[in-house]
PDB file of C-alpha atoms in Angstrom:
ATOM      1  CA  MET B 214     -29.436 -18.676 -23.603  1.00  0.00           C
ATOM      2  CA  THR B 215     -33.203 -18.184 -23.644  1.00  0.00           C
ATOM      3  CA  PRO B 216     -34.772 -21.570 -22.741  1.00  0.00           C
ATOM      4  CA  GLU B 217     -36.008 -23.473 -25.766  1.00  0.00           C
ATOM      5  CA  THR B 218     -39.117 -24.492 -23.803  1.00  0.00           C
ATOM      6  CA  GLU B 219     -40.589 -20.966 -23.961  1.00  0.00           C
ATOM      7  CA  PRO B 220     -43.805 -20.577 -25.979  1.00  0.00           C
ATOM      8  CA  ALA B 221     -43.166 -20.613 -29.700  1.00  0.00           C
ATOM      9  CA  THR B 222     -42.684 -17.170 -31.219  1.00  0.00           C
ATOM     10  CA  ASP B 223     -44.707 -16.208 -34.294  1.00  0.00           C
ATOM     11  CA  LEU B 224     -42.107 -16.652 -37.045  1.00  0.00           C
ATOM     12  CA  ASN B 225     -43.709 -13.968 -39.210  1.00  0.00           C
ATOM     13  CA  GLY B 226     -43.409 -11.594 -36.272  1.00  0.00           C
ATOM     14  CA  TRP B 227     -39.823 -12.793 -35.737  1.00  0.00           C
ATOM     15  CA  GLU B 228     -38.852 -12.047 -39.338  1.00  0.00           C
ATOM     16  CA  ALA B 229     -40.421  -8.603 -39.092  1.00  0.00           C
ATOM     17  CA  ALA B 230     -38.573  -7.939 -35.828  1.00  0.00           C
ATOM     18  CA  LEU B 231     -35.266  -8.977 -37.415  1.00  0.00           C
ATOM     19  CA  ALA B 232     -35.860  -6.752 -40.451  1.00  0.00           C
ATOM     20  CA  GLY B 233     -36.545  -3.765 -38.217  1.00  0.00           C
ATOM     21  CA  ALA B 234     -33.542  -4.499 -35.997  1.00  0.00           C
ATOM     22  CA  PHE B 235     -31.180  -4.837 -38.970  1.00  0.00           C
ATOM     23  CA  ALA B 236     -32.436  -1.560 -40.421  1.00  0.00           C
ATOM     24  CA  THR B 237     -31.693   0.071 -37.053  1.00  0.00           C
ATOM     25  CA  LEU B 238     -28.152  -1.317 -36.969  1.00  0.00           C
ATOM     26  CA  LEU B 239     -27.452  -0.356 -40.590  1.00  0.00           C
ATOM     27  CA  GLY B 240     -28.901   3.140 -40.330  1.00  0.00           C
ATOM     28  CA  GLY B 241     -31.864   2.399 -42.567  1.00  0.00           C
ATOM     29  CA  GLU B 242     -32.904  -0.002 -45.287  1.00  0.00           C
ATOM     30  CA  PRO B 243     -30.097  -0.485 -47.834  1.00  0.00           C
ATOM     31  CA  ALA B 244     -30.766   0.456 -51.430  1.00  0.00           C
ATOM     32  CA  ALA B 245     -32.072  -2.535 -53.340  1.00  0.00           C
ATOM     33  CA  ASP B 246     -29.616  -4.054 -55.810  1.00  0.00           C
ATOM     34  CA  PRO B 247     -30.625  -7.418 -57.283  1.00  0.00           C
ATOM     35  CA  ALA B 248     -27.017  -8.145 -58.282  1.00  0.00           C
ATOM     36  CA  ALA B 249     -25.601  -7.625 -54.789  1.00  0.00           C
ATOM     37  CA  ARG B 250     -24.233 -10.594 -52.842  1.00  0.00           C
ATOM     38  CA  TYR B 251     -23.224 -10.481 -49.186  1.00  0.00           C
ATOM     39  CA  GLY B 252     -21.102 -12.570 -46.864  1.00  0.00           C
ATOM     40  CA  VAL B 253     -19.632 -12.736 -43.363  1.00  0.00           C
ATOM     41  CA  TYR B 254     -15.995 -13.210 -42.400  1.00  0.00           C
ATOM     42  CA  TYR B 255     -14.587 -14.032 -38.978  1.00  0.00           C
ATOM     43  CA  ALA B 256     -10.967 -13.541 -37.879  1.00  0.00           C
ATOM     44  CA  SER B 257      -9.178 -13.992 -34.560  1.00  0.00           C
ATOM     45  CA  ASP B 258      -5.627 -13.443 -33.330  1.00  0.00           C
ATOM     46  CA  SER B 259      -5.888 -16.485 -31.071  1.00  0.00           C
ATOM     47  CA  LEU B 260      -7.137 -18.618 -33.972  1.00  0.00           C
ATOM     48  CA  ASP B 261      -4.129 -17.603 -36.076  1.00  0.00           C
ATOM     49  CA  GLU B 262      -1.723 -18.157 -33.185  1.00  0.00           C
ATOM     50  CA  PHE B 263      -2.699 -21.828 -32.885  1.00  0.00           C
ATOM     51  CA  LEU B 264      -4.046 -22.493 -36.387  1.00  0.00           C
ATOM     52  CA  PHE B 265      -1.618 -25.247 -37.393  1.00  0.00           C
ATOM     53  CA  PRO B 266      -1.302 -28.143 -37.490  1.00  0.00           C
ATOM     54  CA  SER B 267      -4.959 -28.325 -38.390  1.00  0.00           C
ATOM     55  CA  PRO B 268      -6.657 -31.614 -39.339  1.00  0.00           C
ATOM     56  CA  TRP B 269      -9.275 -29.812 -41.449  1.00  0.00           C
ATOM     57  CA  ALA B 270      -6.763 -27.915 -43.633  1.00  0.00           C
ATOM     58  CA  THR B 271      -6.483 -30.626 -46.299  1.00  0.00           C
ATOM     59  CA  PRO B 272      -6.548 -30.018 -50.058  1.00  0.00           C
ATOM     60  CA  ASP B 273      -9.948 -31.697 -50.365  1.00  0.00           C
ATOM     61  CA  ALA B 274     -11.506 -29.835 -47.424  1.00  0.00           C
ATOM     62  CA  LEU B 275     -10.286 -26.443 -48.622  1.00  0.00           C
ATOM     63  CA  SER B 276     -11.490 -27.114 -52.150  1.00  0.00           C
ATOM     64  CA  ALA B 277     -14.941 -28.406 -51.203  1.00  0.00           C
ATOM     65  CA  GLY B 278     -17.827 -25.971 -51.006  1.00  0.00           C
ATOM     66  CA  GLU B 279     -19.669 -28.021 -48.380  1.00  0.00           C
ATOM     67  CA  PRO B 280     -20.214 -25.923 -45.197  1.00  0.00           C
ATOM     68  CA  ARG B 281     -18.809 -27.493 -42.044  1.00  0.00           C
ATOM     69  CA  HIS B 282     -18.348 -26.867 -38.352  1.00  0.00           C
ATOM     70  CA  LEU B 283     -14.785 -26.493 -37.087  1.00  0.00           C
ATOM     71  CA  PRO B 284     -13.497 -27.869 -33.778  1.00  0.00           C
ATOM     72  CA  ASP B 285     -14.384 -25.707 -30.782  1.00  0.00           C
ATOM     73  CA  SER B 286     -11.276 -25.115 -28.704  1.00  0.00           C
ATOM     74  CA  ASP B 287     -12.863 -22.479 -26.450  1.00  0.00           C
ATOM     75  CA  GLY B 288     -15.886 -24.186 -24.920  1.00  0.00           C
ATOM     76  CA  GLU B 289     -19.466 -22.921 -25.122  1.00  0.00           C
ATOM     77  CA  TYR B 290     -20.076 -19.268 -24.320  1.00  0.00           C
ATOM     78  CA  PRO B 291     -22.472 -16.565 -25.535  1.00  0.00           C
ATOM     79  CA  PHE B 292     -21.735 -15.431 -29.104  1.00  0.00           C
ATOM     80  CA  SER B 293     -19.387 -18.318 -29.818  1.00  0.00           C
ATOM     81  CA  PRO B 294     -18.275 -18.376 -33.482  1.00  0.00           C
ATOM     82  CA  TRP B 295     -18.074 -22.160 -33.293  1.00  0.00           C
ATOM     83  CA  THR B 296     -21.864 -22.384 -33.604  1.00  0.00           C
ATOM     84  CA  TRP B 297     -21.403 -21.275 -37.230  1.00  0.00           C
ATOM     85  CA  ARG B 298     -20.704 -23.472 -40.213  1.00  0.00           C
ATOM     86  CA  PHE B 299     -17.859 -22.264 -42.391  1.00  0.00           C
ATOM     87  CA  ASP B 300     -17.257 -22.366 -46.134  1.00  0.00           C
ATOM     88  CA  LEU B 301     -13.556 -23.199 -46.321  1.00  0.00           C
ATOM     89  CA  SER B 302     -13.477 -22.836 -50.108  1.00  0.00           C
ATOM     90  CA  GLU B 303     -14.442 -19.159 -49.756  1.00  0.00           C
ATOM     91  CA  SER B 304     -12.326 -18.535 -46.653  1.00  0.00           C
ATOM     92  CA  LEU B 305      -9.316 -16.322 -47.251  1.00  0.00           C
ATOM     93  CA  PHE B 306      -5.773 -17.397 -46.399  1.00  0.00           C
ATOM     94  CA  GLY B 307      -3.042 -14.777 -46.066  1.00  0.00           C
ATOM     95  CA  PHE B 308       0.662 -15.616 -46.525  1.00  0.00           C
ATOM     96  CA  ASP B 309       3.025 -13.070 -44.958  1.00  0.00           C
ATOM     97  CA  ALA B 310       5.325 -11.305 -47.453  1.00  0.00           C
ATOM     98  CA  GLU B 311       8.509 -12.298 -45.608  1.00  0.00           C
ATOM     99  CA  LEU B 312       7.375 -15.901 -45.428  1.00  0.00           C
ATOM    100  CA  LEU B 313       6.923 -16.008 -49.201  1.00  0.00           C
ATOM    101  CA  ALA B 314      10.195 -14.219 -49.883  1.00  0.00           C
ATOM    102  CA  GLY B 315      12.170 -16.366 -47.438  1.00  0.00           C
ATOM    103  CA  THR B 316      13.521 -13.245 -45.698  1.00  0.00           C
ATOM    104  CA  GLY B 317      13.618 -11.971 -42.122  1.00  0.00           C
ATOM    105  CA  PRO B 318      13.187 -14.950 -39.784  1.00  0.00           C
ATOM    106  CA  TRP B 319      12.785 -17.327 -42.744  1.00  0.00           C
ATOM    107  CA  GLY B 320      15.490 -19.005 -44.763  1.00  0.00           C
ATOM    108  CA  ASP B 321      18.704 -20.754 -43.831  1.00  0.00           C
ATOM    109  CA  ASP B 322      19.903 -17.897 -41.616  1.00  0.00           C
ATOM    110  CA  GLY B 323      16.573 -17.096 -39.955  1.00  0.00           C
ATOM    111  CA  HIS B 324      15.414 -18.461 -36.620  1.00  0.00           C
ATOM    112  CA  LYS B 325      12.259 -19.937 -38.218  1.00  0.00           C
ATOM    113  CA  GLY B 326      14.367 -21.989 -40.598  1.00  0.00           C
ATOM    114  CA  PRO B 327      13.501 -22.926 -44.172  1.00  0.00           C
ATOM    115  CA  ARG B 328       9.907 -22.520 -45.328  1.00  0.00           C
ATOM    116  CA  PRO B 329       7.844 -25.724 -45.424  1.00  0.00           C
ATOM    117  CA  PHE B 330       7.321 -25.154 -49.172  1.00  0.00           C
ATOM    118  CA  ASP B 331       9.509 -24.278 -52.155  1.00  0.00           C
ATOM    119  CA  ASP B 332       9.737 -21.492 -54.734  1.00  0.00           C
ATOM    120  CA  ALA B 333       7.575 -23.412 -57.190  1.00  0.00           C
ATOM    121  CA  PHE B 334       4.691 -23.367 -54.699  1.00  0.00           C
ATOM    122  CA  VAL B 335       5.208 -19.636 -54.105  1.00  0.00           C
ATOM    123  CA  ALA B 336       5.177 -18.937 -57.841  1.00  0.00           C
ATOM    124  CA  ASP B 337       1.938 -20.865 -58.343  1.00  0.00           C
ATOM    125  CA  LEU B 338       0.385 -19.253 -55.257  1.00  0.00           C
ATOM    126  CA  ARG B 339       1.085 -15.779 -56.598  1.00  0.00           C
ATOM    127  CA  THR B 340      -0.794 -16.580 -59.807  1.00  0.00           C
ATOM    128  CA  VAL B 341      -4.046 -17.168 -57.898  1.00  0.00           C
ATOM    129  CA  SER B 342      -3.601 -14.561 -55.138  1.00  0.00           C
ATOM    130  CA  SER B 343      -4.470 -10.947 -54.512  1.00  0.00           C
ATOM    131  CA  ILE B 344      -1.888  -8.768 -52.779  1.00  0.00           C
ATOM    132  CA  GLY B 345      -2.770  -7.002 -49.527  1.00  0.00           C
ATOM    133  CA  GLU B 346      -1.500  -3.650 -48.261  1.00  0.00           C
ATOM    134  CA  ALA B 347       1.361  -5.291 -46.347  1.00  0.00           C
ATOM    135  CA  GLY B 348       2.396  -7.347 -49.375  1.00  0.00           C
ATOM    136  CA  GLU B 349       0.767 -10.559 -48.173  1.00  0.00           C
ATOM    137  CA  ALA B 350      -0.643 -13.012 -50.716  1.00  0.00           C
ATOM    138  CA  LEU B 351      -4.370 -13.628 -50.218  1.00  0.00           C
ATOM    139  CA  ALA B 352      -5.857 -16.823 -51.646  1.00  0.00           C
ATOM    140  CA  HIS B 353      -9.264 -18.424 -51.223  1.00  0.00           C
ATOM    141  CA  GLY B 354      -9.400 -22.011 -50.004  1.00  0.00           C
ATOM    142  CA  ALA B 355     -10.718 -23.149 -53.383  1.00  0.00           C
ATOM    143  CA  GLU B 356      -7.543 -21.813 -54.993  1.00  0.00           C
ATOM    144  CA  LEU B 357      -5.148 -22.854 -52.238  1.00  0.00           C
ATOM    145  CA  GLY B 358      -6.398 -26.447 -51.822  1.00  0.00           C
ATOM    146  CA  PRO B 359      -5.280 -27.765 -55.216  1.00  0.00           C
ATOM    147  CA  LEU B 360      -1.846 -26.122 -54.804  1.00  0.00           C
ATOM    148  CA  LEU B 361      -1.325 -27.863 -51.462  1.00  0.00           C
ATOM    149  CA  GLY B 362      -1.960 -31.205 -53.125  1.00  0.00           C
ATOM    150  CA  LEU B 363       0.085 -30.430 -56.226  1.00  0.00           C
ATOM    151  CA  HIS B 364       3.158 -29.339 -54.247  1.00  0.00           C
ATOM    152  CA  GLY B 365       2.804 -31.723 -51.316  1.00  0.00           C
ATOM    153  CA  VAL B 366       2.383 -28.947 -48.716  1.00  0.00           C
ATOM    154  CA  ASP B 367       0.942 -30.458 -45.540  1.00  0.00           C
ATOM    155  CA  LEU B 368      -0.902 -28.119 -43.149  1.00  0.00           C
ATOM    156  CA  THR B 369      -2.009 -31.029 -40.954  1.00  0.00           C
ATOM    157  CA  GLY B 370       1.444 -32.211 -39.844  1.00  0.00           C
ATOM    158  CA  PRO B 371       3.739 -30.941 -37.067  1.00  0.00           C
ATOM    159  CA  GLU B 372       6.049 -29.093 -39.468  1.00  0.00           C
ATOM    160  CA  SER B 373       3.209 -26.676 -40.264  1.00  0.00           C
ATOM    161  CA  GLY B 374       3.222 -25.392 -36.686  1.00  0.00           C
ATOM    162  CA  LYS B 375       5.990 -22.954 -37.559  1.00  0.00           C
ATOM    163  CA  LEU B 376       3.525 -21.137 -39.852  1.00  0.00           C
ATOM    164  CA  ASN B 377       1.348 -19.940 -36.969  1.00  0.00           C
ATOM    165  CA  GLY B 378       1.021 -16.175 -37.169  1.00  0.00           C
ATOM    166  CA  TRP B 379       2.570 -16.142 -40.654  1.00  0.00           C
ATOM    167  CA  LEU B 380      -0.222 -17.920 -42.490  1.00  0.00           C
ATOM    168  CA  THR B 381      -3.523 -16.487 -41.279  1.00  0.00           C
ATOM    169  CA  VAL B 382      -7.164 -17.083 -42.122  1.00  0.00           C
ATOM    170  CA  LEU B 383     -10.364 -15.098 -42.469  1.00  0.00           C
ATOM    171  CA  LEU B 384     -13.062 -17.736 -42.145  1.00  0.00           C
ATOM    172  CA  ARG B 385     -16.110 -17.299 -44.344  1.00  0.00           C
ATOM    173  CA  VAL B 386     -19.351 -18.047 -42.525  1.00  0.00           C
ATOM    174  CA  ALA B 387     -21.749 -20.101 -44.632  1.00  0.00           C
ATOM    175  CA  THR B 388     -24.762 -17.958 -45.651  1.00  0.00           C
ATOM    176  CA  ASP B 389     -27.068 -17.816 -48.672  1.00  0.00           C
ATOM    177  CA  GLY B 390     -25.665 -14.611 -50.186  1.00  0.00           C
ATOM    178  CA  THR B 391     -28.427 -12.272 -49.017  1.00  0.00           C
ATOM    179  CA  LEU B 392     -27.841  -9.342 -46.674  1.00  0.00           C
ATOM    180  CA  THR B 393     -30.546 -10.649 -44.348  1.00  0.00           C
ATOM    181  CA  ASP B 394     -28.846 -14.018 -43.922  1.00  0.00           C
ATOM    182  CA  ALA B 395     -25.450 -12.356 -43.468  1.00  0.00           C
ATOM    183  CA  MET B 396     -26.862 -10.136 -40.721  1.00  0.00           C
ATOM    184  CA  ARG B 397     -28.553 -13.135 -39.096  1.00  0.00           C
ATOM    185  CA  ALA B 398     -25.194 -14.892 -38.865  1.00  0.00           C
ATOM    186  CA  ALA B 399     -23.241 -11.840 -37.724  1.00  0.00           C
ATOM    187  CA  THR B 400     -25.766 -11.084 -34.962  1.00  0.00           C
ATOM    188  CA  PHE B 401     -26.037 -14.738 -33.874  1.00  0.00           C
ATOM    189  CA  THR B 402     -29.775 -14.768 -34.587  1.00  0.00           C
ATOM    190  CA  GLU B 403     -29.654 -17.353 -37.396  1.00  0.00           C
ATOM    191  CA  ARG B 404     -30.767 -20.201 -35.137  1.00  0.00           C
ATOM    192  CA  GLY B 405     -34.035 -18.466 -34.258  1.00  0.00           C
ATOM    193  CA  PRO B 406     -35.652 -16.886 -31.200  1.00  0.00           C
ATOM    194  CA  GLY B 407     -34.963 -19.935 -29.034  1.00  0.00           C
ATOM    195  CA  HIS B 408     -31.212 -19.242 -29.101  1.00  0.00           C
ATOM    196  CA  LEU B 409     -31.022 -15.593 -28.084  1.00  0.00           C
ATOM    197  CA  VAL B 410     -28.562 -14.473 -25.448  1.00  0.00           C
ATOM    198  CA  SER B 411     -30.214 -13.072 -22.349  1.00  0.00           C
ATOM    199  CA  VAL B 412     -28.789 -10.219 -20.289  1.00  0.00           C
ATOM    200  CA  HIS B 413     -28.801 -12.755 -17.471  1.00  0.00           C
ATOM    201  CA  ASP B 414     -26.175 -14.784 -19.348  1.00  0.00           C
ATOM    202  CA  MET B 415     -23.768 -11.901 -18.784  1.00  0.00           C
ATOM    203  CA  ALA B 416     -21.786 -11.419 -15.597  1.00  0.00           C
ATOM    204  CA  ARG B 417     -22.342  -7.694 -15.183  1.00  0.00           C
ATOM    205  CA  VAL B 418     -23.172  -5.722 -18.343  1.00  0.00           C
ATOM    206  CA  ARG B 419     -26.855  -4.903 -18.776  1.00  0.00           C
ATOM    207  CA  SER B 420     -27.040  -2.034 -21.287  1.00  0.00           C
ATOM    208  CA  ALA B 421     -25.584  -1.015 -24.626  1.00  0.00           C
ATOM    209  CA  GLU B 422     -23.280   1.889 -25.255  1.00  0.00           C
ATOM    210  CA  GLU B 423     -24.963   5.078 -26.379  1.00  0.00           C
ATOM    211  CA  PRO B 424     -26.310   5.887 -28.866  1.00  0.00           C
ATOM    212  CA  TRP B 425     -27.186   2.203 -29.316  1.00  0.00           C
ATOM    213  CA  GLU B 426     -29.110   1.843 -26.073  1.00  0.00           C
ATOM    214  CA  GLU B 427     -31.518   4.502 -27.285  1.00  0.00           C
ATOM    215  CA  ARG B 428     -31.622   3.317 -30.892  1.00  0.00           C
ATOM    216  CA  LEU B 429     -32.286  -0.296 -29.930  1.00  0.00           C
ATOM    217  CA  SER B 430     -35.335   0.791 -27.932  1.00  0.00           C
ATOM    218  CA  ALA B 431     -37.094   0.799 -31.315  1.00  0.00           C
ATOM    219  CA  VAL B 432     -36.680  -3.012 -31.537  1.00  0.00           C
ATOM    220  CA  THR B 433     -40.113  -4.345 -30.627  1.00  0.00           C
ATOM    221  CA  HIS B 434     -39.085  -7.920 -29.713  1.00  0.00           C
ATOM    222  CA  PRO B 435     -37.895  -7.699 -26.061  1.00  0.00           C
ATOM    223  CA  ALA B 436     -35.590 -10.744 -26.122  1.00  0.00           C
ATOM    224  CA  LEU B 437     -34.069  -9.675 -29.445  1.00  0.00           C
ATOM    225  CA  ARG B 438     -33.527  -6.168 -28.066  1.00  0.00           C
ATOM    226  CA  ASP B 439     -31.655  -7.593 -25.043  1.00  0.00           C
ATOM    227  CA  HIS B 440     -29.628  -9.893 -27.302  1.00  0.00           C
ATOM    228  CA  LEU B 441     -28.511  -7.029 -29.565  1.00  0.00           C
ATOM    229  CA  ARG B 442     -27.655  -4.852 -26.568  1.00  0.00           C
ATOM    230  CA  MET B 443     -24.941  -7.358 -25.718  1.00  0.00           C
ATOM    231  CA  LEU B 444     -23.474  -6.892 -29.213  1.00  0.00           C
ATOM    232  CA  CYS B 445     -23.434  -3.088 -28.896  1.00  0.00           C
ATOM    233  CA  LEU B 446     -21.423  -2.663 -25.700  1.00  0.00           C
ATOM    234  CA  SER B 447     -18.641  -0.160 -25.161  1.00  0.00           C
ATOM    235  CA  GLU B 448     -15.160  -1.307 -26.140  1.00  0.00           C
ATOM    236  CA  GLY B 449     -14.248  -1.499 -22.455  1.00  0.00           C
ATOM    237  CA  ASP B 450     -17.243  -3.660 -21.536  1.00  0.00           C
ATOM    238  CA  ALA B 451     -16.729  -5.909 -24.577  1.00  0.00           C
ATOM    239  CA  ARG B 452     -13.223  -6.836 -23.393  1.00  0.00           C
ATOM    240  CA  SER B 453     -14.683  -9.544 -21.165  1.00  0.00           C
ATOM    241  CA  GLU B 454     -18.063 -10.421 -22.700  1.00  0.00           C
ATOM    242  CA  GLY B 455     -20.383  -9.518 -25.510  1.00  0.00           C
ATOM    243  CA  GLY B 456     -19.276  -7.475 -28.491  1.00  0.00           C
ATOM    244  CA  PHE B 457     -18.584  -3.932 -29.669  1.00  0.00           C
ATOM    245  CA  TYR B 458     -20.397  -2.634 -32.740  1.00  0.00           C
ATOM    246  CA  TYR B 459     -18.097  -0.722 -35.058  1.00  0.00           C
ATOM    247  CA  GLY B 460     -21.009   0.250 -37.258  1.00  0.00           C
ATOM    248  CA  THR B 461     -20.890   0.545 -40.998  1.00  0.00           C
ATOM    249  CA  ASP B 462     -17.647   2.462 -41.568  1.00  0.00           C
ATOM    250  CA  HIS B 463     -14.849   0.790 -39.593  1.00  0.00           C
ATOM    251  CA  TRP B 464     -13.247  -2.592 -40.267  1.00  0.00           C
ATOM    252  CA  PRO B 465     -12.924  -4.815 -37.169  1.00  0.00           C
ATOM    253  CA  TRP B 466      -9.423  -5.734 -38.366  1.00  0.00           C
ATOM    254  CA  ALA B 467      -7.070  -4.476 -41.072  1.00  0.00           C
ATOM    255  CA  ASP B 468      -9.019  -3.917 -44.268  1.00  0.00           C
ATOM    256  CA  VAL B 469      -7.509  -6.882 -46.124  1.00  0.00           C
ATOM    257  CA  LEU B 470     -10.894  -7.795 -47.578  1.00  0.00           C
ATOM    258  CA  GLU B 471     -10.796  -4.666 -49.717  1.00  0.00           C
ATOM    259  CA  ALA B 472      -7.855  -6.233 -51.564  1.00  0.00           C
ATOM    260  CA  VAL B 473     -10.167  -8.973 -52.856  1.00  0.00           C
ATOM    261  CA  GLY B 474     -12.943  -6.578 -53.820  1.00  0.00           C
ATOM    262  CA  CYS B 475     -15.184  -6.659 -50.741  1.00  0.00           C
ATOM    263  CA  SER B 476     -16.756  -3.540 -49.223  1.00  0.00           C
ATOM    264  CA  LEU B 477     -17.736  -3.217 -45.575  1.00  0.00           C
ATOM    265  CA  VAL B 478     -21.380  -3.246 -44.528  1.00  0.00           C
ATOM    266  CA  ALA B 479     -21.055  -3.723 -40.736  1.00  0.00           C
ATOM    267  CA  GLY B 480     -18.414  -4.848 -38.271  1.00  0.00           C
ATOM    268  CA  TRP B 481     -18.166  -6.160 -34.704  1.00  0.00           C
ATOM    269  CA  GLY B 482     -15.163  -6.518 -32.387  1.00  0.00           C
ATOM    270  CA  PHE B 483     -14.727  -8.950 -29.487  1.00  0.00           C
ATOM    271  CA  GLY B 484     -12.323  -9.021 -26.562  1.00  0.00           C
ATOM    272  CA  GLU B 485      -9.496  -6.503 -26.756  1.00  0.00           C
ATOM    273  CA  SER B 486     -10.066  -6.326 -30.518  1.00  0.00           C
ATOM    274  CA  GLN B 487      -8.451  -9.778 -30.858  1.00  0.00           C
ATOM    275  CA  ALA B 488     -11.431 -11.066 -32.827  1.00  0.00           C
ATOM    276  CA  GLY B 489     -13.904  -9.557 -35.226  1.00  0.00           C
ATOM    277  CA  THR B 490     -16.762 -10.237 -37.591  1.00  0.00           C
ATOM    278  CA  ALA B 491     -17.448  -8.311 -40.787  1.00  0.00           C
ATOM    279  CA  VAL B 492     -20.529  -8.301 -42.980  1.00  0.00           C
ATOM    280  CA  VAL B 493     -19.382  -7.418 -46.486  1.00  0.00           C
ATOM    281  CA  ARG B 494     -20.733  -6.852 -49.920  1.00  0.00           C
ATOM    282  CA  LEU B 495     -18.954  -9.404 -52.071  1.00  0.00           C
ATOM    283  CA  PRO B 496     -17.394  -8.552 -55.423  1.00  0.00           C
ATOM    284  CA  ASP B 497     -19.838  -8.592 -58.312  1.00  0.00           C
ATOM    285  CA  LYS B 498     -19.624 -11.742 -60.365  1.00  0.00           C
ATOM    286  CA  PRO B 499     -18.125 -11.162 -63.811  1.00  0.00           C
ATOM    287  CA  GLU B 500     -20.615 -11.063 -66.635  1.00  0.00           C
ATOM    288  CA  PRO B 501     -20.771 -14.313 -68.634  1.00  0.00           C
ATOM    289  CA  ARG B 502     -19.094 -14.071 -72.022  1.00  0.00           C
TER     290      ARG B 502
END
């Protein structure tokens, strides 16, 4: 990271540099809409593979709107998602269709054995869930938390380990609802100019994939330009470090967020597409009656 002992950067100049950089990434300034709200979601195959048992997946924690850090199982590295705080109440939990139906590997005859919850839980879950393309039930933490407590479903105990890969999560990064704050989080610039990733933090990659290398030349802040280069690598280069920018028209994972009314603004992929971050426009809040 850029040393925090460097001379302080003019914060007004920093905000202007960020605004220009975000406009470059998004292909121009978005049309103003005072009703629009934005958010960031993070998902990872490796997170889902080892998600449970999870000490933070309690009814109270999932229901609370208080942002929190989650345990870092990977160790510090550039662009680590574990620097973020997450809103578990707005995070999205997906229950596989076969898991809910007790078919395939689930049930008395399946190799996974009986589900760690009963039909009453499934029925209540369906009442608060959206249905994804693959038939999965998608529930926010705020909706799931009370059901866990009501039905005695424990995601912190060893029995929950069998759910790994069958109950998945899209973690909602805590932001203030503006597009600017969502882009700050997604580009790992929310902690300010003292926490930018330098090209020297990378083992070998020093330039972005075209056309982003040329487009990012318009970013006037040199350290910010270098930082964003590392988030606009080719897919091949991003397999080992940095990120790949999908742009504004390709989801970094299956488009499950569309099932809950989100629309894509920008997406990034990491590794061999095992992980991804999406900036989304959130569903409009219903008008008060």
